[in-house]
Every structure is written in structure tokens, then in C-alpha cells.
């Protein structure tokens, strides 16, 4: 919820939003891969790249005209045929990736480059919001041709996302959410849970995102849970008679133990 609230605030202030629903989708939920034609040894994930571009277009629909007025700073040669010339609207990069999924991963990289450049020039303010961001430095289930598991940095999308964390641009922000599920094992009952940014991102990831401002999201307070319950109820997201009762409100508190994730999951079934 904290990430969604931040994204909503940035959107209300006219920021351009680039959202990654889960970085783990790039590393663990890949069904189709192709080898990059741009960089030997790098792996593209077209399905996830297209989804990113679709979400970007949808999220920034009110700003699409403004984004269309921003021009590309270089020539992009996606293939020998597909190209985006310098001086074209940066939205052409999005449309290129959507119409040609086999170059979508490279189009994401080009789009991120242009967004950073125009933000630094003061034309826009941009928020990059990435959930499960520590998965950018974690393990993958993507296999190379020799059946070994690829490293996260071998994936084109991961490579582009990591470049957001350098200090070469300004007038924007990166909001990263680290999740324990990247490192946790449901069968392991002995390991002490990992909580700090260094533990969740690892040494390489920590050095990549440093300096940063860590914000720990703890358990809900009674007031926060009541406020969220009233919001879900008003929006019609809690639909069952029992769920909308006072007893249902109390049972949700008890079953979730004030854990934000568990509370949201329980409400999803009501």
C-alpha cells in the first residue's frame, strides 16, 4: 500500500510514472526468452517487456500528449529494418515495442534513457517505482542454452533497471520495495528472517542503490486498519455480508495479526 500511495501522489502532482509491478516477474516468472540481437549473451524476455510498455502507456494516458512533445535524443536502430530516428516523439519508442515484441526489451531501455534525459533537462519529473526490487540482484529461474541458470545481470530488463540507480540523472526519484520472498524458503523454519536493506539486497545491490533513504513498513495500527477497511468497504471491494459486518472487521484484524500483506490477501476473498 505504501508504494501505491506514493505512486498515486506522484500521479496527482503530474509526474510521469514508470511502474514495475514485480521485478520477480523478470527473473522467476519467465515463460519465453530470446537471445538479444544487440548484446551477445544477454537474454530478452519479450512478454514482460511488452507488459511494462503497456502499463507505462496506460498509467500515463493523461500525459501522453506532453510525452509526445518530447523528442528522442539519438537514433535507435532496433533491427536493420525497425528504427526510431533522432527528433521523433519518445512515445514512438513505446509504440515500437508494442508492435514488435522481439525488440520490446531494447525499447524499454531506450525509453528509460529518454525519460532520465528529459527529467534532467527539467522537461518532466519522473518516478520509477519497482516492487520486489531486490529481485534485480537475486537468483533467476531463466536457463541458458547449456541449461545453467542465468545471472540476473544477464537479463536485458534487469540490466536496464539497474542503470536507473546511478547518479547520472536528476529531477526524479526511484521508489524500491524490497521483499523477503526473494530470499525466504517456506520450508525453512530455523533461519532468522532477513529485514535490513543490506540483507535483502545483498552487498552488490546495496552498493548499487546507495545512497538511499530506507523506510521500514511495520504492522498496521488499529486506526490504519480501520481506515483501510472503510476504504475497501466504500469501494465495494469487500462484498460479502459477513465481511461487511462488524464481526467481519474484527475477524480480519485477528486473522491478519495486523500484517499489511495478509490483511490485503484476506480482504481479496471477501
PDB file of C-alpha atoms in Angstrom:
ATOM      1  CA  UNK A   1       0.000   0.000   0.000  1.00  0.00           C
ATOM      2  CA  UNK A   2       2.865   2.405   0.751  1.00  0.00           C
ATOM      3  CA  UNK A   3       4.127   2.091  -2.810  1.00  0.00           C
ATOM      4  CA  UNK A   4       0.647   2.595  -4.262  1.00  0.00           C
ATOM      5  CA  UNK A   5       0.115   5.686  -2.127  1.00  0.00           C
ATOM      6  CA  UNK A   6       3.416   7.168  -3.301  1.00  0.00           C
ATOM      7  CA  UNK A   7       2.592   6.422  -6.942  1.00  0.00           C
ATOM      8  CA  UNK A   8      -0.854   7.973  -6.534  1.00  0.00           C
ATOM      9  CA  UNK A   9       0.637  11.116  -5.012  1.00  0.00           C
ATOM     10  CA  UNK A  10       3.216  11.454  -7.795  1.00  0.00           C
ATOM     11  CA  UNK A  11       0.480  10.944 -10.391  1.00  0.00           C
ATOM     12  CA  UNK A  12      -1.662  13.655  -8.771  1.00  0.00           C
ATOM     13  CA  UNK A  13       1.309  16.039  -8.989  1.00  0.00           C
ATOM     14  CA  UNK A  14       1.740  15.474 -12.715  1.00  0.00           C
ATOM     15  CA  UNK A  15       4.783  13.211 -12.548  1.00  0.00           C
ATOM     16  CA  UNK A  16       5.481  10.662 -15.258  1.00  0.00           C
ATOM     17  CA  UNK A  17       5.172   7.201 -13.722  1.00  0.00           C
ATOM     18  CA  UNK A  18       7.126   4.100 -14.698  1.00  0.00           C
ATOM     19  CA  UNK A  19       5.913   1.175 -12.617  1.00  0.00           C
ATOM     20  CA  UNK A  20       7.274  -2.344 -12.292  1.00  0.00           C
ATOM     21  CA  UNK A  21       4.640  -4.467 -10.582  1.00  0.00           C
ATOM     22  CA  UNK A  22       7.196  -7.081  -9.567  1.00  0.00           C
ATOM     23  CA  UNK A  23      10.829  -7.353 -10.584  1.00  0.00           C
ATOM     24  CA  UNK A  24      10.496 -11.044  -9.779  1.00  0.00           C
ATOM     25  CA  UNK A  25       8.453 -11.371 -12.978  1.00  0.00           C
ATOM     26  CA  UNK A  26      11.688 -10.841 -14.924  1.00  0.00           C
ATOM     27  CA  UNK A  27      13.635 -13.472 -13.033  1.00  0.00           C
ATOM     28  CA  UNK A  28      11.182 -16.142 -11.851  1.00  0.00           C
ATOM     29  CA  UNK A  29       8.020 -15.973 -13.989  1.00  0.00           C
ATOM     30  CA  UNK A  30       9.521 -16.064 -17.480  1.00  0.00           C
ATOM     31  CA  UNK A  31       7.841 -18.359 -19.997  1.00  0.00           C
ATOM     32  CA  UNK A  32       9.545 -17.213 -23.193  1.00  0.00           C
ATOM     33  CA  UNK A  33      13.054 -15.924 -23.816  1.00  0.00           C
ATOM     34  CA  UNK A  34      15.129 -14.907 -26.804  1.00  0.00           C
ATOM     35  CA  UNK A  35      18.768 -14.022 -27.138  1.00  0.00           C
ATOM     36  CA  UNK A  36      19.468 -10.336 -27.536  1.00  0.00           C
ATOM     37  CA  UNK A  37      20.405  -9.183 -31.012  1.00  0.00           C
ATOM     38  CA  UNK A  38      22.003  -6.074 -29.516  1.00  0.00           C
ATOM     39  CA  UNK A  39      24.374  -7.579 -26.956  1.00  0.00           C
ATOM     40  CA  UNK A  40      25.808 -11.084 -27.275  1.00  0.00           C
ATOM     41  CA  UNK A  41      24.991 -13.276 -24.294  1.00  0.00           C
ATOM     42  CA  UNK A  42      22.203 -11.092 -22.969  1.00  0.00           C
ATOM     43  CA  UNK A  43      18.695 -12.522 -22.682  1.00  0.00           C
ATOM     44  CA  UNK A  44      15.455 -10.748 -23.635  1.00  0.00           C
ATOM     45  CA  UNK A  45      12.065 -11.513 -22.101  1.00  0.00           C
ATOM     46  CA  UNK A  46       9.577 -10.119 -24.662  1.00  0.00           C
ATOM     47  CA  UNK A  47       6.379 -10.883 -22.751  1.00  0.00           C
ATOM     48  CA  UNK A  48       7.460  -8.956 -19.661  1.00  0.00           C
ATOM     49  CA  UNK A  49       8.876  -6.089 -21.731  1.00  0.00           C
ATOM     50  CA  UNK A  50       5.604  -5.629 -23.613  1.00  0.00           C
ATOM     51  CA  UNK A  51       3.693  -5.689 -20.311  1.00  0.00           C
ATOM     52  CA  UNK A  52       5.945  -2.914 -18.971  1.00  0.00           C
ATOM     53  CA  UNK A  53       5.337  -0.738 -22.018  1.00  0.00           C
ATOM     54  CA  UNK A  54       1.584  -1.354 -21.904  1.00  0.00           C
ATOM     55  CA  UNK A  55       1.460  -0.396 -18.233  1.00  0.00           C
ATOM     56  CA  UNK A  56       3.535   2.726 -18.888  1.00  0.00           C
ATOM     57  CA  UNK A  57       1.182   3.828 -21.658  1.00  0.00           C
ATOM     58  CA  UNK A  58      -1.884   3.137 -19.539  1.00  0.00           C
ATOM     59  CA  UNK A  59      -0.506   4.851 -16.427  1.00  0.00           C
ATOM     60  CA  UNK A  60       0.484   7.993 -18.314  1.00  0.00           C
ATOM     61  CA  UNK A  61      -2.521   8.340 -20.615  1.00  0.00           C
ATOM     62  CA  UNK A  62      -3.340  11.862 -19.293  1.00  0.00           C
ATOM     63  CA  UNK A  63       0.251  12.935 -20.050  1.00  0.00           C
ATOM     64  CA  UNK A  64       0.568  11.222 -23.429  1.00  0.00           C
ATOM     65  CA  UNK A  65       0.339  14.480 -25.384  1.00  0.00           C
ATOM     66  CA  UNK A  66       3.064  16.014 -23.220  1.00  0.00           C
ATOM     67  CA  UNK A  67       5.244  12.943 -23.648  1.00  0.00           C
ATOM     68  CA  UNK A  68       4.677  13.083 -27.413  1.00  0.00           C
ATOM     69  CA  UNK A  69       6.172  16.567 -27.427  1.00  0.00           C
ATOM     70  CA  UNK A  70       9.438  15.219 -26.005  1.00  0.00           C
ATOM     71  CA  UNK A  71      11.866  14.169 -28.733  1.00  0.00           C
ATOM     72  CA  UNK A  72      14.391  11.369 -28.901  1.00  0.00           C
ATOM     73  CA  UNK A  73      17.999  12.414 -28.367  1.00  0.00           C
ATOM     74  CA  UNK A  74      19.615   9.818 -30.642  1.00  0.00           C
ATOM     75  CA  UNK A  75      18.963   7.361 -33.433  1.00  0.00           C
ATOM     76  CA  UNK A  76      17.770   3.959 -32.263  1.00  0.00           C
ATOM     77  CA  UNK A  77      18.367   1.046 -34.604  1.00  0.00           C
ATOM     78  CA  UNK A  78      16.380  -1.829 -33.148  1.00  0.00           C
ATOM     79  CA  UNK A  79      16.975  -4.067 -36.171  1.00  0.00           C
ATOM     80  CA  UNK A  80      18.119  -3.452 -39.735  1.00  0.00           C
ATOM     81  CA  UNK A  81      14.523  -2.508 -40.554  1.00  0.00           C
ATOM     82  CA  UNK A  82      12.970  -1.175 -37.332  1.00  0.00           C
ATOM     83  CA  UNK A  83      14.418   2.208 -36.381  1.00  0.00           C
ATOM     84  CA  UNK A  84      13.468   5.315 -34.430  1.00  0.00           C
ATOM     85  CA  UNK A  85      15.162   8.443 -35.714  1.00  0.00           C
ATOM     86  CA  UNK A  86      16.507  11.276 -33.604  1.00  0.00           C
ATOM     87  CA  UNK A  87      13.919  14.010 -33.075  1.00  0.00           C
ATOM     88  CA  UNK A  88      10.947  11.643 -33.043  1.00  0.00           C
ATOM     89  CA  UNK A  89       8.446  11.640 -30.135  1.00  0.00           C
ATOM     90  CA  UNK A  90       9.651   9.376 -27.340  1.00  0.00           C
ATOM     91  CA  UNK A  91       6.211   7.754 -27.423  1.00  0.00           C
ATOM     92  CA  UNK A  92       7.292   6.219 -30.742  1.00  0.00           C
ATOM     93  CA  UNK A  93       9.653   4.011 -28.738  1.00  0.00           C
ATOM     94  CA  UNK A  94       6.703   2.686 -26.749  1.00  0.00           C
ATOM     95  CA  UNK A  95       4.669   2.038 -29.882  1.00  0.00           C
ATOM     96  CA  UNK A  96       7.635   0.297 -31.493  1.00  0.00           C
ATOM     97  CA  UNK A  97       7.970  -2.109 -28.574  1.00  0.00           C
ATOM     98  CA  UNK A  98       4.245  -2.836 -28.515  1.00  0.00           C
ATOM     99  CA  UNK A  99       4.078  -3.529 -32.245  1.00  0.00           C
ATOM    100  CA  UNK A 100       7.313  -5.547 -32.365  1.00  0.00           C
ATOM    101  CA  UNK A 101       7.694  -7.614 -29.163  1.00  0.00           C
ATOM    102  CA  UNK A 102      11.030  -9.032 -30.311  1.00  0.00           C
ATOM    103  CA  UNK A 103      12.603  -5.582 -29.757  1.00  0.00           C
ATOM    104  CA  UNK A 104      10.485  -4.635 -26.718  1.00  0.00           C
ATOM    105  CA  UNK A 105      13.283  -5.269 -24.192  1.00  0.00           C
ATOM    106  CA  UNK A 106      15.583  -2.847 -26.012  1.00  0.00           C
ATOM    107  CA  UNK A 107      12.718  -0.358 -26.339  1.00  0.00           C
ATOM    108  CA  UNK A 108      12.322  -0.366 -22.558  1.00  0.00           C
ATOM    109  CA  UNK A 109      15.992   0.554 -22.262  1.00  0.00           C
ATOM    110  CA  UNK A 110      15.620   3.344 -24.808  1.00  0.00           C
ATOM    111  CA  UNK A 111      12.533   4.681 -23.059  1.00  0.00           C
ATOM    112  CA  UNK A 112      14.252   4.733 -19.665  1.00  0.00           C
ATOM    113  CA  UNK A 113      17.217   6.546 -21.190  1.00  0.00           C
ATOM    114  CA  UNK A 114      14.988   9.220 -22.704  1.00  0.00           C
ATOM    115  CA  UNK A 115      12.933   9.663 -19.530  1.00  0.00           C
ATOM    116  CA  UNK A 116      16.082  10.216 -17.476  1.00  0.00           C
ATOM    117  CA  UNK A 117      17.438  12.666 -20.035  1.00  0.00           C
ATOM    118  CA  UNK A 118      14.279  14.760 -20.238  1.00  0.00           C
ATOM    119  CA  UNK A 119      13.893  14.712 -16.460  1.00  0.00           C
ATOM    120  CA  UNK A 120      17.435  16.023 -16.052  1.00  0.00           C
ATOM    121  CA  UNK A 121      16.648  18.747 -18.599  1.00  0.00           C
ATOM    122  CA  UNK A 122      13.678  19.829 -16.480  1.00  0.00           C
ATOM    123  CA  UNK A 123      11.006  18.901 -19.021  1.00  0.00           C
ATOM    124  CA  UNK A 124       9.336  16.339 -16.755  1.00  0.00           C
ATOM    125  CA  UNK A 125       9.522  14.822 -13.312  1.00  0.00           C
ATOM    126  CA  UNK A 126       9.563  11.056 -13.252  1.00  0.00           C
ATOM    127  CA  UNK A 127       9.030   8.367 -10.636  1.00  0.00           C
ATOM    128  CA  UNK A 128      10.380   4.866 -11.166  1.00  0.00           C
ATOM    129  CA  UNK A 129       8.502   2.564  -8.783  1.00  0.00           C
ATOM    130  CA  UNK A 130       9.734  -1.035  -8.591  1.00  0.00           C
ATOM    131  CA  UNK A 131       8.147  -3.664  -6.368  1.00  0.00           C
ATOM    132  CA  UNK A 132      10.270  -6.657  -5.273  1.00  0.00           C
ATOM    133  CA  UNK A 133      13.279  -4.600  -6.361  1.00  0.00           C
ATOM    134  CA  UNK A 134      15.771  -6.811  -4.536  1.00  0.00           C
ATOM    135  CA  UNK A 135      14.990  -9.494  -7.125  1.00  0.00           C
ATOM    136  CA  UNK A 136      17.066  -7.409  -9.545  1.00  0.00           C
ATOM    137  CA  UNK A 137      20.056  -8.696  -7.579  1.00  0.00           C
ATOM    138  CA  UNK A 138      18.740 -12.152  -6.753  1.00  0.00           C
ATOM    139  CA  UNK A 139      18.529 -15.566  -8.355  1.00  0.00           C
ATOM    140  CA  UNK A 140      16.765 -16.422 -11.597  1.00  0.00           C
ATOM    141  CA  UNK A 141      14.948 -19.429 -12.997  1.00  0.00           C
ATOM    142  CA  UNK A 142      15.920 -18.479 -16.547  1.00  0.00           C
ATOM    143  CA  UNK A 143      18.098 -21.090 -18.202  1.00  0.00           C
ATOM    144  CA  UNK A 144      20.770 -20.540 -20.802  1.00  0.00           C
ATOM    145  CA  UNK A 145      21.198 -22.815 -23.808  1.00  0.00           C
ATOM    146  CA  UNK A 146      23.512 -25.062 -21.770  1.00  0.00           C
ATOM    147  CA  UNK A 147      20.718 -25.452 -19.149  1.00  0.00           C
ATOM    148  CA  UNK A 148      22.578 -23.491 -16.479  1.00  0.00           C
ATOM    149  CA  UNK A 149      20.744 -20.724 -14.683  1.00  0.00           C
ATOM    150  CA  UNK A 150      21.416 -17.234 -15.989  1.00  0.00           C
ATOM    151  CA  UNK A 151      22.572 -14.474 -13.681  1.00  0.00           C
ATOM    152  CA  UNK A 152      20.170 -11.611 -13.071  1.00  0.00           C
ATOM    153  CA  UNK A 153      22.510  -9.220 -14.883  1.00  0.00           C
ATOM    154  CA  UNK A 154      22.307 -11.425 -17.990  1.00  0.00           C
ATOM    155  CA  UNK A 155      18.689 -10.320 -18.440  1.00  0.00           C
ATOM    156  CA  UNK A 156      18.224  -7.224 -20.589  1.00  0.00           C
ATOM    157  CA  UNK A 157      15.423  -5.758 -18.478  1.00  0.00           C
ATOM    158  CA  UNK A 158      17.387  -6.208 -15.261  1.00  0.00           C
ATOM    159  CA  UNK A 159      20.393  -4.518 -16.866  1.00  0.00           C
ATOM    160  CA  UNK A 160      18.272  -1.512 -17.849  1.00  0.00           C
ATOM    161  CA  UNK A 161      16.618  -1.274 -14.423  1.00  0.00           C
ATOM    162  CA  UNK A 162      19.928  -1.301 -12.596  1.00  0.00           C
ATOM    163  CA  UNK A 163      21.103   1.678 -14.651  1.00  0.00           C
ATOM    164  CA  UNK A 164      18.355   3.734 -13.000  1.00  0.00           C
ATOM    165  CA  UNK A 165      20.289   3.668  -9.746  1.00  0.00           C
ATOM    166  CA  UNK A 166      23.332   5.638 -10.857  1.00  0.00           C
ATOM    167  CA  UNK A 167      23.636   9.342 -10.130  1.00  0.00           C
ATOM    168  CA  UNK A 168      23.782  10.483 -13.760  1.00  0.00           C
ATOM    169  CA  UNK A 169      20.285  11.996 -13.809  1.00  0.00           C
ATOM    170  CA  UNK A 170      18.113  14.292 -11.695  1.00  0.00           C
ATOM    171  CA  UNK A 171      14.598  15.687 -11.206  1.00  0.00           C
ATOM    172  CA  UNK A 172      13.061  12.350 -10.339  1.00  0.00           C
ATOM    173  CA  UNK A 173      13.099   9.502  -7.872  1.00  0.00           C
ATOM    174  CA  UNK A 174      13.346   5.731  -7.621  1.00  0.00           C
ATOM    175  CA  UNK A 175      10.995   4.019  -5.186  1.00  0.00           C
ATOM    176  CA  UNK A 176      12.191   0.483  -4.469  1.00  0.00           C
ATOM    177  CA  UNK A 177      10.327  -2.082  -2.397  1.00  0.00           C
ATOM    178  CA  UNK A 178      12.391  -4.958  -1.010  1.00  0.00           C
ATOM    179  CA  UNK A 179      10.523  -8.159  -0.233  1.00  0.00           C
ATOM    180  CA  UNK A 180      11.599 -11.093   1.917  1.00  0.00           C
ATOM    181  CA  UNK A 181      10.132 -13.607  -0.520  1.00  0.00           C
ATOM    182  CA  UNK A 182      13.187 -13.235  -2.767  1.00  0.00           C
ATOM    183  CA  UNK A 183      15.294 -14.866  -0.061  1.00  0.00           C
ATOM    184  CA  UNK A 184      12.815 -16.827   2.035  1.00  0.00           C
ATOM    185  CA  UNK A 185      12.190 -20.563   1.940  1.00  0.00           C
ATOM    186  CA  UNK A 186       8.778 -21.641   3.180  1.00  0.00           C
ATOM    187  CA  UNK A 187      10.275 -24.968   4.301  1.00  0.00           C
ATOM    188  CA  UNK A 188      12.987 -23.332   6.404  1.00  0.00           C
ATOM    189  CA  UNK A 189      11.815 -22.941   9.999  1.00  0.00           C
ATOM    190  CA  UNK A 190      15.211 -22.184  11.536  1.00  0.00           C
ATOM    191  CA  UNK A 191      16.774 -19.287   9.628  1.00  0.00           C
ATOM    192  CA  UNK A 192      16.368 -15.891  11.253  1.00  0.00           C
ATOM    193  CA  UNK A 193      14.264 -13.657   8.940  1.00  0.00           C
ATOM    194  CA  UNK A 194      16.184 -11.054   6.962  1.00  0.00           C
ATOM    195  CA  UNK A 195      14.996  -7.483   7.395  1.00  0.00           C
ATOM    196  CA  UNK A 196      17.662  -4.869   6.681  1.00  0.00           C
ATOM    197  CA  UNK A 197      18.343  -3.414   3.204  1.00  0.00           C
ATOM    198  CA  UNK A 198      21.814  -4.976   3.191  1.00  0.00           C
ATOM    199  CA  UNK A 199      20.349  -8.406   3.930  1.00  0.00           C
ATOM    200  CA  UNK A 200      17.529  -8.074   1.402  1.00  0.00           C
ATOM    201  CA  UNK A 201      19.503  -6.543  -1.472  1.00  0.00           C
ATOM    202  CA  UNK A 202      22.829  -8.219  -0.823  1.00  0.00           C
ATOM    203  CA  UNK A 203      26.167  -6.440  -0.925  1.00  0.00           C
ATOM    204  CA  UNK A 204      26.090  -5.790  -4.678  1.00  0.00           C
ATOM    205  CA  UNK A 205      22.542  -4.466  -4.628  1.00  0.00           C
ATOM    206  CA  UNK A 206      23.182  -2.342  -1.560  1.00  0.00           C
ATOM    207  CA  UNK A 207      26.182  -0.685  -3.191  1.00  0.00           C
ATOM    208  CA  UNK A 208      24.182  -0.089  -6.384  1.00  0.00           C
ATOM    209  CA  UNK A 209      21.328   1.771  -4.700  1.00  0.00           C
ATOM    210  CA  UNK A 210      23.396   3.601  -2.070  1.00  0.00           C
ATOM    211  CA  UNK A 211      22.816   6.390  -1.046  1.00  0.00           C
ATOM    212  CA  UNK A 212      19.135   5.904  -0.313  1.00  0.00           C
ATOM    213  CA  UNK A 213      16.531   6.656   2.342  1.00  0.00           C
ATOM    214  CA  UNK A 214      15.292   3.428   3.995  1.00  0.00           C
ATOM    215  CA  UNK A 215      11.656   3.385   5.117  1.00  0.00           C
ATOM    216  CA  UNK A 216      10.514   0.403   7.148  1.00  0.00           C
ATOM    217  CA  UNK A 217       6.847  -0.509   6.816  1.00  0.00           C
ATOM    218  CA  UNK A 218       5.694  -2.120  10.031  1.00  0.00           C
ATOM    219  CA  UNK A 219       2.422  -3.659  11.118  1.00  0.00           C
ATOM    220  CA  UNK A 220      -0.787  -1.674  10.788  1.00  0.00           C
ATOM    221  CA  UNK A 221      -2.063   0.258  13.752  1.00  0.00           C
ATOM    222  CA  UNK A 222      -5.711  -0.182  14.733  1.00  0.00           C
ATOM    223  CA  UNK A 223      -6.515   3.201  13.190  1.00  0.00           C
ATOM    224  CA  UNK A 224      -4.765   2.359   9.903  1.00  0.00           C
ATOM    225  CA  UNK A 225      -6.573  -0.956   9.636  1.00  0.00           C
ATOM    226  CA  UNK A 226      -9.954   0.638  10.346  1.00  0.00           C
ATOM    227  CA  UNK A 227      -9.284   3.310   7.741  1.00  0.00           C
ATOM    228  CA  UNK A 228      -8.309   0.734   5.121  1.00  0.00           C
ATOM    229  CA  UNK A 229     -11.317  -1.438   5.949  1.00  0.00           C
ATOM    230  CA  UNK A 230     -13.648   1.537   5.499  1.00  0.00           C
ATOM    231  CA  UNK A 231     -11.954   2.314   2.174  1.00  0.00           C
ATOM    232  CA  UNK A 232     -12.318  -1.252   0.874  1.00  0.00           C
ATOM    233  CA  UNK A 233     -15.925  -1.319   2.022  1.00  0.00           C
ATOM    234  CA  UNK A 234     -16.777   2.034   0.425  1.00  0.00           C
ATOM    235  CA  UNK A 235     -15.210   0.950  -2.879  1.00  0.00           C
ATOM    236  CA  UNK A 236     -17.182  -2.292  -2.861  1.00  0.00           C
ATOM    237  CA  UNK A 237     -14.061  -4.461  -2.668  1.00  0.00           C
ATOM    238  CA  UNK A 238     -15.466  -6.242   0.381  1.00  0.00           C
ATOM    239  CA  UNK A 239     -18.739  -7.625  -0.919  1.00  0.00           C
ATOM    240  CA  UNK A 240     -19.870 -10.482   1.324  1.00  0.00           C
ATOM    241  CA  UNK A 241     -22.406  -9.879   4.065  1.00  0.00           C
ATOM    242  CA  UNK A 242     -20.153 -11.361   6.738  1.00  0.00           C
ATOM    243  CA  UNK A 243     -17.161  -9.384   5.523  1.00  0.00           C
ATOM    244  CA  UNK A 244     -19.056  -6.098   5.726  1.00  0.00           C
ATOM    245  CA  UNK A 245     -20.258  -6.740   9.280  1.00  0.00           C
ATOM    246  CA  UNK A 246     -18.645  -5.531  12.484  1.00  0.00           C
ATOM    247  CA  UNK A 247     -17.796  -9.126  13.327  1.00  0.00           C
ATOM    248  CA  UNK A 248     -16.071  -9.457   9.962  1.00  0.00           C
ATOM    249  CA  UNK A 249     -13.995  -6.357  10.690  1.00  0.00           C
ATOM    250  CA  UNK A 250     -12.811  -7.854  13.983  1.00  0.00           C
ATOM    251  CA  UNK A 251     -12.066 -11.262  12.461  1.00  0.00           C
ATOM    252  CA  UNK A 252      -9.928  -9.670   9.751  1.00  0.00           C
ATOM    253  CA  UNK A 253      -7.831  -7.979  12.419  1.00  0.00           C
ATOM    254  CA  UNK A 254      -7.428 -11.240  14.300  1.00  0.00           C
ATOM    255  CA  UNK A 255      -6.602 -13.416  11.288  1.00  0.00           C
ATOM    256  CA  UNK A 256      -4.162 -10.956   9.710  1.00  0.00           C
ATOM    257  CA  UNK A 257      -2.442 -10.066  13.001  1.00  0.00           C
ATOM    258  CA  UNK A 258      -2.237  -6.503  11.611  1.00  0.00           C
ATOM    259  CA  UNK A 259       0.124  -7.663   8.831  1.00  0.00           C
ATOM    260  CA  UNK A 260      -0.481  -5.428   5.761  1.00  0.00           C
ATOM    261  CA  UNK A 261       0.087  -8.161   3.184  1.00  0.00           C
ATOM    262  CA  UNK A 262      -2.046 -10.749   4.968  1.00  0.00           C
ATOM    263  CA  UNK A 263      -4.809  -8.212   5.504  1.00  0.00           C
ATOM    264  CA  UNK A 264      -4.941  -7.348   1.807  1.00  0.00           C
ATOM    265  CA  UNK A 265      -4.951 -11.037   0.834  1.00  0.00           C
ATOM    266  CA  UNK A 266      -7.764 -11.865   3.264  1.00  0.00           C
ATOM    267  CA  UNK A 267      -9.871  -8.956   2.032  1.00  0.00           C
ATOM    268  CA  UNK A 268      -9.412 -10.171  -1.541  1.00  0.00           C
ATOM    269  CA  UNK A 269     -11.513 -13.244  -0.734  1.00  0.00           C
ATOM    270  CA  UNK A 270     -14.438 -11.344   0.805  1.00  0.00           C
TER     271      UNK A 270
END
